[in-house]
JSON list of N, CA and C in Angstrom, two decimals:
[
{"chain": "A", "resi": 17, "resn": "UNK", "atom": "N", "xyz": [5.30, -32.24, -6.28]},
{"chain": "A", "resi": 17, "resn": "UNK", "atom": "CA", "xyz": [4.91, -31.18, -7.19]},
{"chain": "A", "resi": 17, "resn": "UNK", "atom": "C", "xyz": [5.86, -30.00, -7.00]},
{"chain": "A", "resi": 18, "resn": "UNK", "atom": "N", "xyz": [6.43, -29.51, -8.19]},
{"chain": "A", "resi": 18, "resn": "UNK", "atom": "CA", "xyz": [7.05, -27.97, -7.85]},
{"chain": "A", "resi": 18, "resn": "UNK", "atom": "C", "xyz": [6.53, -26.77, -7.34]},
{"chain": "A", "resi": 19, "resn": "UNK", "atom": "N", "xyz": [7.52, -26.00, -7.51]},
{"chain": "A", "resi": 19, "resn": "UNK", "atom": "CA", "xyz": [7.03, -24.47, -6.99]},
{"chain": "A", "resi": 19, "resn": "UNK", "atom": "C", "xyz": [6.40, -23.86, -7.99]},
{"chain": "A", "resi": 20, "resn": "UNK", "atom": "N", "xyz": [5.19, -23.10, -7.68]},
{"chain": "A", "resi": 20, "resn": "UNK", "atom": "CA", "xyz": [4.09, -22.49, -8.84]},
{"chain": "A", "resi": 20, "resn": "UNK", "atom": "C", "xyz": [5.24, -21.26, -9.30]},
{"chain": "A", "resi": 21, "resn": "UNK", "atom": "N", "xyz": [4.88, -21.14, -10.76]},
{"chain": "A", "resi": 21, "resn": "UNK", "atom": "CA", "xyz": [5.14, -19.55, -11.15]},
{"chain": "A", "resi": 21, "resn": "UNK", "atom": "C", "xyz": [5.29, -18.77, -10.05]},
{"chain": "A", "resi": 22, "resn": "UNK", "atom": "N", "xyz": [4.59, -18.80, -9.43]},
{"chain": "A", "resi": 22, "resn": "UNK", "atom": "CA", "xyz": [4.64, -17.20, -8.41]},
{"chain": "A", "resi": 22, "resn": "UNK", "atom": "C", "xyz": [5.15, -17.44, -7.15]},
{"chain": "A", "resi": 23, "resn": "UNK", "atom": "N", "xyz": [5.56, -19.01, -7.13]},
{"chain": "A", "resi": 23, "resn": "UNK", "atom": "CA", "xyz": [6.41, -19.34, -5.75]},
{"chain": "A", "resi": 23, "resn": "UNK", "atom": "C", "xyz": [7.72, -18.76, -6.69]},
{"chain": "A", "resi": 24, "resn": "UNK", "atom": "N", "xyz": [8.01, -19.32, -7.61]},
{"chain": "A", "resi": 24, "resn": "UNK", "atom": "CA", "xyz": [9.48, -19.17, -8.11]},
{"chain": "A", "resi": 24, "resn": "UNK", "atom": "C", "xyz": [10.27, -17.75, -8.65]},
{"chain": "A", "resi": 25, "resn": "UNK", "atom": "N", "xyz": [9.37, -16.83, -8.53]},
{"chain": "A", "resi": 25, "resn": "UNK", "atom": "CA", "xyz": [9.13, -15.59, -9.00]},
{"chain": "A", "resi": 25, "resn": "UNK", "atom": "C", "xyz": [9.02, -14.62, -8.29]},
{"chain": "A", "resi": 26, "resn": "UNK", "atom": "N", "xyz": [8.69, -14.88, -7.09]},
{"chain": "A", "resi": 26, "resn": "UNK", "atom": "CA", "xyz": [8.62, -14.20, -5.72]},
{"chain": "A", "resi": 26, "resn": "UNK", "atom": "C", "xyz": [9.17, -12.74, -5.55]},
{"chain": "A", "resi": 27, "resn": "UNK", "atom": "N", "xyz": [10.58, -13.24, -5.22]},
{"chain": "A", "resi": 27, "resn": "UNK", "atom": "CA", "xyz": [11.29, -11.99, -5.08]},
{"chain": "A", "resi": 27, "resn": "UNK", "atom": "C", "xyz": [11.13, -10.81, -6.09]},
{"chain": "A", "resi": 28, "resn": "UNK", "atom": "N", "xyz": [11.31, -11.58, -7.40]},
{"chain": "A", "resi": 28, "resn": "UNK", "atom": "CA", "xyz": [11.39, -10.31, -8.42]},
{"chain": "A", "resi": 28, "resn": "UNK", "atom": "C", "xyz": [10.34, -9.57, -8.69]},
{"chain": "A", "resi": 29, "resn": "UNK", "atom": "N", "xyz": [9.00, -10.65, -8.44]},
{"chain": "A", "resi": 29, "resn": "UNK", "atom": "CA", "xyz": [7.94, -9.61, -8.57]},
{"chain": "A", "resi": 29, "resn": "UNK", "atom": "C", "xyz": [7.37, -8.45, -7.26]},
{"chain": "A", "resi": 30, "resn": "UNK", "atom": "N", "xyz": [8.20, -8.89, -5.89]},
{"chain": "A", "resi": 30, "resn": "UNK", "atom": "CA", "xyz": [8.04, -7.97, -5.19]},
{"chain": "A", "resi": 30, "resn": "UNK", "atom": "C", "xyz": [8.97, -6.77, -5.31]},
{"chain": "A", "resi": 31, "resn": "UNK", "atom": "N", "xyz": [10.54, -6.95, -6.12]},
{"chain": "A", "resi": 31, "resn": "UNK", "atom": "CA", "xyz": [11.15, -5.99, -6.59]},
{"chain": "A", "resi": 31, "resn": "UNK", "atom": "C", "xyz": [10.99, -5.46, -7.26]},
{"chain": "A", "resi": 32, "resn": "UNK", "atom": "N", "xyz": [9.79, -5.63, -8.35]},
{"chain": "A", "resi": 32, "resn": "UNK", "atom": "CA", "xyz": [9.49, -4.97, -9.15]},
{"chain": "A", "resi": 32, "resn": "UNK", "atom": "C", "xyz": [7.94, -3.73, -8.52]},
{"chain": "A", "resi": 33, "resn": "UNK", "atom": "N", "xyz": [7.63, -4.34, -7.96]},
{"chain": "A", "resi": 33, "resn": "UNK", "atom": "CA", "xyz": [5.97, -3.66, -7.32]},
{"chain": "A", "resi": 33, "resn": "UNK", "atom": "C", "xyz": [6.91, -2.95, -6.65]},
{"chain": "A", "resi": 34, "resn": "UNK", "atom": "N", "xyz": [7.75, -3.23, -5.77]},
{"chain": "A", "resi": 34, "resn": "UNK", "atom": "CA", "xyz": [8.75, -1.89, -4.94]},
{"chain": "A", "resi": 34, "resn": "UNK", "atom": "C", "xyz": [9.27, -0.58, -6.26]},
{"chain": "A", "resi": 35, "resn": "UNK", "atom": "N", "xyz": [9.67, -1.40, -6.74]},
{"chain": "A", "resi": 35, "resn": "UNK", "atom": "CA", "xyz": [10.26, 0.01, -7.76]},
{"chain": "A", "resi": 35, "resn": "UNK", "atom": "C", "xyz": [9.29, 0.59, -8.72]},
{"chain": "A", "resi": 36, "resn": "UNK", "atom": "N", "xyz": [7.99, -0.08, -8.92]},
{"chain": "A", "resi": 36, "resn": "UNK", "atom": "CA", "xyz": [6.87, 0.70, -9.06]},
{"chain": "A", "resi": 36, "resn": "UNK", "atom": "C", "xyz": [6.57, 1.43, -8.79]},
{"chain": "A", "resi": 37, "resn": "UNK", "atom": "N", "xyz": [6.07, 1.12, -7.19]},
{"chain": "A", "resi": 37, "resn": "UNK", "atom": "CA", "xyz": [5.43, 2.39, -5.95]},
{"chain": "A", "resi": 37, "resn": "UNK", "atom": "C", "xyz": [6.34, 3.26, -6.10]},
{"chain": "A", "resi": 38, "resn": "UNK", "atom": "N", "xyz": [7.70, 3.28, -5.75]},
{"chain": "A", "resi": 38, "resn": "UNK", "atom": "CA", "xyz": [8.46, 4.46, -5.72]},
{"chain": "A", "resi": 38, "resn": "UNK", "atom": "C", "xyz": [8.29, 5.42, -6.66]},
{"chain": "A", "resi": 39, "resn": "UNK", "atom": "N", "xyz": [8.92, 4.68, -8.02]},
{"chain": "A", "resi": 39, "resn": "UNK", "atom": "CA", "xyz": [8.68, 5.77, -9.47]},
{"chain": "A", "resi": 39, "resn": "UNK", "atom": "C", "xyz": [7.54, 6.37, -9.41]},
{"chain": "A", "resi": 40, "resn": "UNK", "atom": "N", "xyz": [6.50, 6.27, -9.35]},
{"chain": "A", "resi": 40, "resn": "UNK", "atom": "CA", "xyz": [5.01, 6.50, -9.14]},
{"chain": "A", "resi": 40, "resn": "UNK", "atom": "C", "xyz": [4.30, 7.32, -7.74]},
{"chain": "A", "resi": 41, "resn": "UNK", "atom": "N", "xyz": [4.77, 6.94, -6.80]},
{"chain": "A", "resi": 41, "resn": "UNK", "atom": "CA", "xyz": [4.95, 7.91, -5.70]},
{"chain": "A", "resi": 41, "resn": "UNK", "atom": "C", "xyz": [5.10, 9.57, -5.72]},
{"chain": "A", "resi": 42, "resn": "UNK", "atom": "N", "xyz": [5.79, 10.29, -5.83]},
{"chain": "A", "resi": 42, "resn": "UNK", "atom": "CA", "xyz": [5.68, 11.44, -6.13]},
{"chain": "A", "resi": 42, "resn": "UNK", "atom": "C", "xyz": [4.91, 12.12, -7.53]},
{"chain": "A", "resi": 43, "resn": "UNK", "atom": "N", "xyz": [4.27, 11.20, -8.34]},
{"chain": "A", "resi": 43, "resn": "UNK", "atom": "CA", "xyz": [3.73, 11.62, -9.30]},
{"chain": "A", "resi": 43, "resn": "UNK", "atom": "C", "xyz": [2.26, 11.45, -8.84]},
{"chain": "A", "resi": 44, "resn": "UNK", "atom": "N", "xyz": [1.85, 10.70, -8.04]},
{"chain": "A", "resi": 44, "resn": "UNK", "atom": "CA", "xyz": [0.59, 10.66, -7.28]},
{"chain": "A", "resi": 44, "resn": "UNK", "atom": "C", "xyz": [0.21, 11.79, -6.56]},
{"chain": "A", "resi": 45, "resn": "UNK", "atom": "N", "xyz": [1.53, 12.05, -5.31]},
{"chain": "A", "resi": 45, "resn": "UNK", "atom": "CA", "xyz": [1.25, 13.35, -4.64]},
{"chain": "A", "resi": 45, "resn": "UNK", "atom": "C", "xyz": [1.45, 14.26, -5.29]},
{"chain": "A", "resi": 46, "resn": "UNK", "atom": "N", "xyz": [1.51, 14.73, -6.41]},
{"chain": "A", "resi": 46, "resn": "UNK", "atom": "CA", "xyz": [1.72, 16.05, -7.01]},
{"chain": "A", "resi": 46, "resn": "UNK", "atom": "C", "xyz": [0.49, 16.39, -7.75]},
{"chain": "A", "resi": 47, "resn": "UNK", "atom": "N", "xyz": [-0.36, 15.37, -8.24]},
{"chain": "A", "resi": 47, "resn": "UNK", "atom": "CA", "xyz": [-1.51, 15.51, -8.45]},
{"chain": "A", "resi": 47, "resn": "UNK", "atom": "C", "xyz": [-2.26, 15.42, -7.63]},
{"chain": "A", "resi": 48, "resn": "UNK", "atom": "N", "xyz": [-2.39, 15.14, -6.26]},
{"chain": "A", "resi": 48, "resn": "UNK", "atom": "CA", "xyz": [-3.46, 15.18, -5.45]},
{"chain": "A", "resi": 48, "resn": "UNK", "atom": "C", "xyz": [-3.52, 16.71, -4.87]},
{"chain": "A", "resi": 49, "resn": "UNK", "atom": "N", "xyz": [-2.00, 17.21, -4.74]},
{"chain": "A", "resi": 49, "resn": "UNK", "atom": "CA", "xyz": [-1.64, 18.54, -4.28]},
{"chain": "A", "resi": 49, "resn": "UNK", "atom": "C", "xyz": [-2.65, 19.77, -5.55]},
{"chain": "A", "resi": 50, "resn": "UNK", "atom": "N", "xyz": [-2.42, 18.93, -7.05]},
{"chain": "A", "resi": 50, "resn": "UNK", "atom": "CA", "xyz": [-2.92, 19.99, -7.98]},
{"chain": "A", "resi": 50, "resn": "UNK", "atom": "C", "xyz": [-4.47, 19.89, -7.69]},
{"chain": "A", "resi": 51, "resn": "UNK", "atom": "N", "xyz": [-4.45, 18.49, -7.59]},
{"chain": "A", "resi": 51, "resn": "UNK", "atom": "CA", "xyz": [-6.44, 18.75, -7.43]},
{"chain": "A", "resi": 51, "resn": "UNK", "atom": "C", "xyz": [-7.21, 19.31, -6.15]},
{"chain": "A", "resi": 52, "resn": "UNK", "atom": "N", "xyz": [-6.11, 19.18, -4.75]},
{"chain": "A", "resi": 52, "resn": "UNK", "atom": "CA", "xyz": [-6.91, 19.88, -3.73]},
{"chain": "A", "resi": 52, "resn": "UNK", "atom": "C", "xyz": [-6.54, 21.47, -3.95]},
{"chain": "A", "resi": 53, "resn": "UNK", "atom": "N", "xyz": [-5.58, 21.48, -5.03]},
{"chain": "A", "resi": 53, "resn": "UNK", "atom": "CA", "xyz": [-5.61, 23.47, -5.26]},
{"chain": "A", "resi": 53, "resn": "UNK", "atom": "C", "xyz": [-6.89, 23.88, -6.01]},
{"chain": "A", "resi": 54, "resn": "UNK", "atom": "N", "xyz": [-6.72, 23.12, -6.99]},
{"chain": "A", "resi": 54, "resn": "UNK", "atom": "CA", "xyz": [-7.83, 23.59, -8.30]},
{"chain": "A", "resi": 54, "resn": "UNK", "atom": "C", "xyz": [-9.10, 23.20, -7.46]},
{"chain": "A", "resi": 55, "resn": "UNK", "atom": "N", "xyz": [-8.95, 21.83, -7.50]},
{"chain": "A", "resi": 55, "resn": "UNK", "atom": "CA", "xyz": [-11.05, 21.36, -7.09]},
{"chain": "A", "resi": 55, "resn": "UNK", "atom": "C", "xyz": [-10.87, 20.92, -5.63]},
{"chain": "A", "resi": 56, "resn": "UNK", "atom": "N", "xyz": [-10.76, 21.80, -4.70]},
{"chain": "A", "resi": 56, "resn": "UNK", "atom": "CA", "xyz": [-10.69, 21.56, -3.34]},
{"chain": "A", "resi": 56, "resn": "UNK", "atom": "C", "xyz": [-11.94, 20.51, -3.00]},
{"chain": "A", "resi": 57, "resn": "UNK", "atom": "N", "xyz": [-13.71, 20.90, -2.95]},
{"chain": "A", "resi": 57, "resn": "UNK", "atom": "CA", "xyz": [-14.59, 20.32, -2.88]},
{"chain": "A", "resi": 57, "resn": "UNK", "atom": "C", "xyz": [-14.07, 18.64, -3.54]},
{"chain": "A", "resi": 58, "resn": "UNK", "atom": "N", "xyz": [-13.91, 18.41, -4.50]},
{"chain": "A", "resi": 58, "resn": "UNK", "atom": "CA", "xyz": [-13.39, 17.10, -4.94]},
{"chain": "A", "resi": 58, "resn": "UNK", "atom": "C", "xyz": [-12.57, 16.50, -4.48]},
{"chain": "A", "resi": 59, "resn": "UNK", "atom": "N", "xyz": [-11.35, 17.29, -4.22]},
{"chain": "A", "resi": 59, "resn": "UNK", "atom": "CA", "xyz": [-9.94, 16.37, -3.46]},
{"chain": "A", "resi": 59, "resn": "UNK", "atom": "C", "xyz": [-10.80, 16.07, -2.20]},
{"chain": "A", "resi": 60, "resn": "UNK", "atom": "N", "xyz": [-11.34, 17.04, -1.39]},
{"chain": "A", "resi": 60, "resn": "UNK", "atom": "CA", "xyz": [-11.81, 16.36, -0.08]},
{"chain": "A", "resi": 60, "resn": "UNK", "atom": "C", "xyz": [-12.52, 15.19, -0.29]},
{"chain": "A", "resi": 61, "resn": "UNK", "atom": "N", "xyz": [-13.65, 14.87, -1.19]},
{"chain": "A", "resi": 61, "resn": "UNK", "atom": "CA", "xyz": [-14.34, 13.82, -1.21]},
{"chain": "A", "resi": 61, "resn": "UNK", "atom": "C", "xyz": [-13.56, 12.70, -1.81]},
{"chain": "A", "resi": 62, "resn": "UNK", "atom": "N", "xyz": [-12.69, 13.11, -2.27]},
{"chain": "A", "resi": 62, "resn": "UNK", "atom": "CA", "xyz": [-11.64, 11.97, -2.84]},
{"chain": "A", "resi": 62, "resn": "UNK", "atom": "C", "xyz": [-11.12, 11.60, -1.45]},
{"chain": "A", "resi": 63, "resn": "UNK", "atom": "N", "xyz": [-10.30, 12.22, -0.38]},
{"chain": "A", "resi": 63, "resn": "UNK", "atom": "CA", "xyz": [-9.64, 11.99, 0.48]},
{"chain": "A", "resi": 63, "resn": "UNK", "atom": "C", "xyz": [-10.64, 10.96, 1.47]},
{"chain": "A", "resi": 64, "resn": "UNK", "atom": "N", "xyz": [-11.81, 11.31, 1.71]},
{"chain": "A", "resi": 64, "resn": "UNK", "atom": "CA", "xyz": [-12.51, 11.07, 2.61]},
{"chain": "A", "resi": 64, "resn": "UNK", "atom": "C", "xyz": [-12.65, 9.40, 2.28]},
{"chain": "A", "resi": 65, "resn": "UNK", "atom": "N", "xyz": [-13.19, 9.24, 1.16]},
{"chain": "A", "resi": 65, "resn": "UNK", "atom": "CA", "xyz": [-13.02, 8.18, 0.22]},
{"chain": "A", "resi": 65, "resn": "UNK", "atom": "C", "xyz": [-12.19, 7.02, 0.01]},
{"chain": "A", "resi": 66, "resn": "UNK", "atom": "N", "xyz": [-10.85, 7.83, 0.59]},
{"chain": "A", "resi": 66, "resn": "UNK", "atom": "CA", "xyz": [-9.60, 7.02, 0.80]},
{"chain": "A", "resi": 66, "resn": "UNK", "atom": "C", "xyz": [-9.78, 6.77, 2.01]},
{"chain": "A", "resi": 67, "resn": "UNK", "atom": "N", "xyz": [-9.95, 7.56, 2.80]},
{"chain": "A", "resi": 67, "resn": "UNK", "atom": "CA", "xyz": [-9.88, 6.83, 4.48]},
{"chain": "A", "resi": 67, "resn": "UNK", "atom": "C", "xyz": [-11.03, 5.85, 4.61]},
{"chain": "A", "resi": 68, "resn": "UNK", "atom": "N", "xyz": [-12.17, 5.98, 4.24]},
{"chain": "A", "resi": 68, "resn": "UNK", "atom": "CA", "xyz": [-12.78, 5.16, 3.94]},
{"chain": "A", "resi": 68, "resn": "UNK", "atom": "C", "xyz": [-12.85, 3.69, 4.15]},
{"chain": "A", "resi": 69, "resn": "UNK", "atom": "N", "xyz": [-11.37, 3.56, 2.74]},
{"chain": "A", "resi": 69, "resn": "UNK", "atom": "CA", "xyz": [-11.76, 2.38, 1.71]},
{"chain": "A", "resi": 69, "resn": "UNK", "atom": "C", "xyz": [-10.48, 1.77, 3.26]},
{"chain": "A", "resi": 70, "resn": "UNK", "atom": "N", "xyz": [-9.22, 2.82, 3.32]},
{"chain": "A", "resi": 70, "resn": "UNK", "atom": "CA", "xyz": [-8.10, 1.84, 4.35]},
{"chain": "A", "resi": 70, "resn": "UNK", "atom": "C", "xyz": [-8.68, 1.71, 5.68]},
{"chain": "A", "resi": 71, "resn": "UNK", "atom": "N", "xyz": [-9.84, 2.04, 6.36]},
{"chain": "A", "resi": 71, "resn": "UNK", "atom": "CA", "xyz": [-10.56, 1.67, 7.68]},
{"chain": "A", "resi": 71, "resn": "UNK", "atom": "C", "xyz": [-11.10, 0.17, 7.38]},
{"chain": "A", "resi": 72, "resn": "UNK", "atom": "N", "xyz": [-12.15, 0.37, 6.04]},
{"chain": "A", "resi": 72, "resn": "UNK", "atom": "CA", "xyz": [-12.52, -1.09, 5.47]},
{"chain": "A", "resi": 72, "resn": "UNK", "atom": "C", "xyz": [-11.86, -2.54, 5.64]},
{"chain": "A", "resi": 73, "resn": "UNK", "atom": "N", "xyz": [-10.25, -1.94, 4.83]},
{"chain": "A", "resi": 73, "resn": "UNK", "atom": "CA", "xyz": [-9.52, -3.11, 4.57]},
{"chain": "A", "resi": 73, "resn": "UNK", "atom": "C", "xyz": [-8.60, -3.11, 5.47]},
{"chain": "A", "resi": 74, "resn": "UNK", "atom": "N", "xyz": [-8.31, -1.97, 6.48]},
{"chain": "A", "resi": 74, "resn": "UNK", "atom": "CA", "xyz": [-7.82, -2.79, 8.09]},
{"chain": "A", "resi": 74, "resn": "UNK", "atom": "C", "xyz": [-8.69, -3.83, 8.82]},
{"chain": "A", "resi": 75, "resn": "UNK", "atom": "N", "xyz": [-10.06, -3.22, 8.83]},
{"chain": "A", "resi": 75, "resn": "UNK", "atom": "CA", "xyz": [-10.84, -3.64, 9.48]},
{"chain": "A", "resi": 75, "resn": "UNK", "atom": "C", "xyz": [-10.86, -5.36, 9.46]},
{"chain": "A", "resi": 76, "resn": "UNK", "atom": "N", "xyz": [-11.57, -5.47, 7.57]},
{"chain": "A", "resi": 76, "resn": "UNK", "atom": "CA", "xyz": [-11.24, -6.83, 7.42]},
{"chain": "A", "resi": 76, "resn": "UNK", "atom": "C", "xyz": [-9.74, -7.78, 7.19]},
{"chain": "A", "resi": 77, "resn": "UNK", "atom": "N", "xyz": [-8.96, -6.78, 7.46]},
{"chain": "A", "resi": 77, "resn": "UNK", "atom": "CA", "xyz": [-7.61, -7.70, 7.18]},
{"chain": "A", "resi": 77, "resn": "UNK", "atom": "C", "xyz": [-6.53, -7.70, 8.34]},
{"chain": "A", "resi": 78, "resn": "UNK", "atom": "N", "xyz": [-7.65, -7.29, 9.35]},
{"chain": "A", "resi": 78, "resn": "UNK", "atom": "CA", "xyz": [-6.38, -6.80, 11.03]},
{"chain": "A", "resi": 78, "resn": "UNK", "atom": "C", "xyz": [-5.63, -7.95, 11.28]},
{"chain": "A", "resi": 79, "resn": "UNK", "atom": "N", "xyz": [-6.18, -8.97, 11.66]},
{"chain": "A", "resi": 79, "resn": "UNK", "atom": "CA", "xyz": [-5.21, -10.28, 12.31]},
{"chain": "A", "resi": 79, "resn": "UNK", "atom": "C", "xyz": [-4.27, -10.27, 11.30]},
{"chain": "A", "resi": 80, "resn": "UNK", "atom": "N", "xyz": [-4.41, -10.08, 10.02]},
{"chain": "A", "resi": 80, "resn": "UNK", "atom": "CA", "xyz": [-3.04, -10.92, 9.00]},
{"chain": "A", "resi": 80, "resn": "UNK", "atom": "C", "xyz": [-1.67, -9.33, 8.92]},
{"chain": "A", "resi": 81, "resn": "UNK", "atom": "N", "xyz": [-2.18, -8.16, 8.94]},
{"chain": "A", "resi": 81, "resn": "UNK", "atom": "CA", "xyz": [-1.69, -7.11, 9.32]},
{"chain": "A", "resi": 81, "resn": "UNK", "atom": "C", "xyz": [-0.65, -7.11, 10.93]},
{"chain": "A", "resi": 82, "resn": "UNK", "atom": "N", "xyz": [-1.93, -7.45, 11.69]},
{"chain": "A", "resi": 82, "resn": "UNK", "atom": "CA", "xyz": [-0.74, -7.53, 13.17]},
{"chain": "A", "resi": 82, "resn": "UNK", "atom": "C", "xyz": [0.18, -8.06, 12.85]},
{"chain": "A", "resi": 83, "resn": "UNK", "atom": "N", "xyz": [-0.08, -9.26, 12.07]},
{"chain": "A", "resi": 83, "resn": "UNK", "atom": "CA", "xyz": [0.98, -10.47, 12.46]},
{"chain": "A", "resi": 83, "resn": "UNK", "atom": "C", "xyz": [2.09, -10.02, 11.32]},
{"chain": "A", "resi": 84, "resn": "UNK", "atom": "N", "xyz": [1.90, -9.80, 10.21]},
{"chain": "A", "resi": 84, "resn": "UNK", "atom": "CA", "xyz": [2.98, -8.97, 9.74]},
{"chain": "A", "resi": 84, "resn": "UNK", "atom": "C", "xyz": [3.61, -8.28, 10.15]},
{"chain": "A", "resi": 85, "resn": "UNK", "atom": "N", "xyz": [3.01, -7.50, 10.74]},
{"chain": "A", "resi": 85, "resn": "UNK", "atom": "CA", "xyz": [4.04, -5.81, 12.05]},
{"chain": "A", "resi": 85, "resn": "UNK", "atom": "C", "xyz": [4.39, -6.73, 12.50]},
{"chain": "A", "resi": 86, "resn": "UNK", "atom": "N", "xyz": [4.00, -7.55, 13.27]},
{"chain": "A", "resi": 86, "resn": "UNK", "atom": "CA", "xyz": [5.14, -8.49, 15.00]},
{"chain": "A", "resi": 86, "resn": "UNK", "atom": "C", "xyz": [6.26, -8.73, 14.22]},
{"chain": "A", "resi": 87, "resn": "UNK", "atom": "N", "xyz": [5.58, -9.63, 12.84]},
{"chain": "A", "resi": 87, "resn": "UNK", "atom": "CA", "xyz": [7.12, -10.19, 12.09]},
{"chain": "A", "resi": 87, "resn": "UNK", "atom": "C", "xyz": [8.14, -9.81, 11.88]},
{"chain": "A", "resi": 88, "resn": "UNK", "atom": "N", "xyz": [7.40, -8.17, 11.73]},
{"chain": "A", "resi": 88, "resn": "UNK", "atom": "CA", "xyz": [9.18, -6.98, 10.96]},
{"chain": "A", "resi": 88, "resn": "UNK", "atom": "C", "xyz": [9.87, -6.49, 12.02]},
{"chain": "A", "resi": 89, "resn": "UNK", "atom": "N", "xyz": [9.14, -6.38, 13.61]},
{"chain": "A", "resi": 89, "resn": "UNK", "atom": "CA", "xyz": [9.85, -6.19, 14.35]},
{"chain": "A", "resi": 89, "resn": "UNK", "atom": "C", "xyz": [10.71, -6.71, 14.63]},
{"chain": "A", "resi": 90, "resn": "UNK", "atom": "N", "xyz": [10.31, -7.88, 14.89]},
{"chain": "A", "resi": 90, "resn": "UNK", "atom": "CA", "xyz": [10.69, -9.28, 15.53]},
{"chain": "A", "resi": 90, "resn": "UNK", "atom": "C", "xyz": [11.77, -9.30, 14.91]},
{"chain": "A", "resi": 91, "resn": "UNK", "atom": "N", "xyz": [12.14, -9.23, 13.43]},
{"chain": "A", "resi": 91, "resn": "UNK", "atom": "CA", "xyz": [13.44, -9.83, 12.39]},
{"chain": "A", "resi": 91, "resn": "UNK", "atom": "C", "xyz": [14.57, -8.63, 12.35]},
{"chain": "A", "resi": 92, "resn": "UNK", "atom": "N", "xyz": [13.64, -6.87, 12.54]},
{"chain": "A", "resi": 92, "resn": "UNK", "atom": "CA", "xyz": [14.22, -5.86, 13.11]},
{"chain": "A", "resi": 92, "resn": "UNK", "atom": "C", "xyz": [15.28, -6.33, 14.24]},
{"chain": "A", "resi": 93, "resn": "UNK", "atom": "N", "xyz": [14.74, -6.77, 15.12]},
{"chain": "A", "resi": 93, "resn": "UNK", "atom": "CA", "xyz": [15.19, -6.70, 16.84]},
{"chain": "A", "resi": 93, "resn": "UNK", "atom": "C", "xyz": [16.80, -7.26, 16.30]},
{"chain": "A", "resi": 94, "resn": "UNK", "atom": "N", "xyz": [16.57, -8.59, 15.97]},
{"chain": "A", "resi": 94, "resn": "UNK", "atom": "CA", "xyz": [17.62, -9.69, 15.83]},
{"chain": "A", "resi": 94, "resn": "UNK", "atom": "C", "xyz": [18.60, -9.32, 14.53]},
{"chain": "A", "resi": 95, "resn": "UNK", "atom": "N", "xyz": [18.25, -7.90, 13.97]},
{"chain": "A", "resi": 95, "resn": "UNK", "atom": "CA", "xyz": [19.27, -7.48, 12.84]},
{"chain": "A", "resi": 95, "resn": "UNK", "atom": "C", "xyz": [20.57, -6.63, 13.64]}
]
């Protein structure tokens, strides 16, 4: 059997989600900056919200996380 769509597609769709986040990146923090000026009470509960949700999904996703970090080191070291 071949490689699925998304085996064969791989790279580009992670080059593309990379150049996503970026473009999008500073347009995120500039609104979080406007809303903890304007609606301080809100940005905090927004923030809190966020730490939240990434304690959650460390929590349930630690082993596959470690093992990613070891990996980038690991391929780091030997670059």
């Amino acid at each position: 059997m071949g490689k699925s769509y998304y085996e064969k597609n791989r790279e580009a769709r992670l080059a593309y989600q990379n150049a996503y986040y970026r473009r999008n990146k500073g347009e995120r923090l500039r609104k979080m900056e406007l809303l903890a000026f304007l609606e301080p009470e809100e940005f905090e509960e927004s923030r809190k919200k966020l730490v939240r949700y990434n304690a959650a999904y460390y929590r349930k996703n630690r082993e596959r996380i470690r093992k990613q970090r070891k990996t980038l080191i690991e391929s780091r070291k030997r670059q």
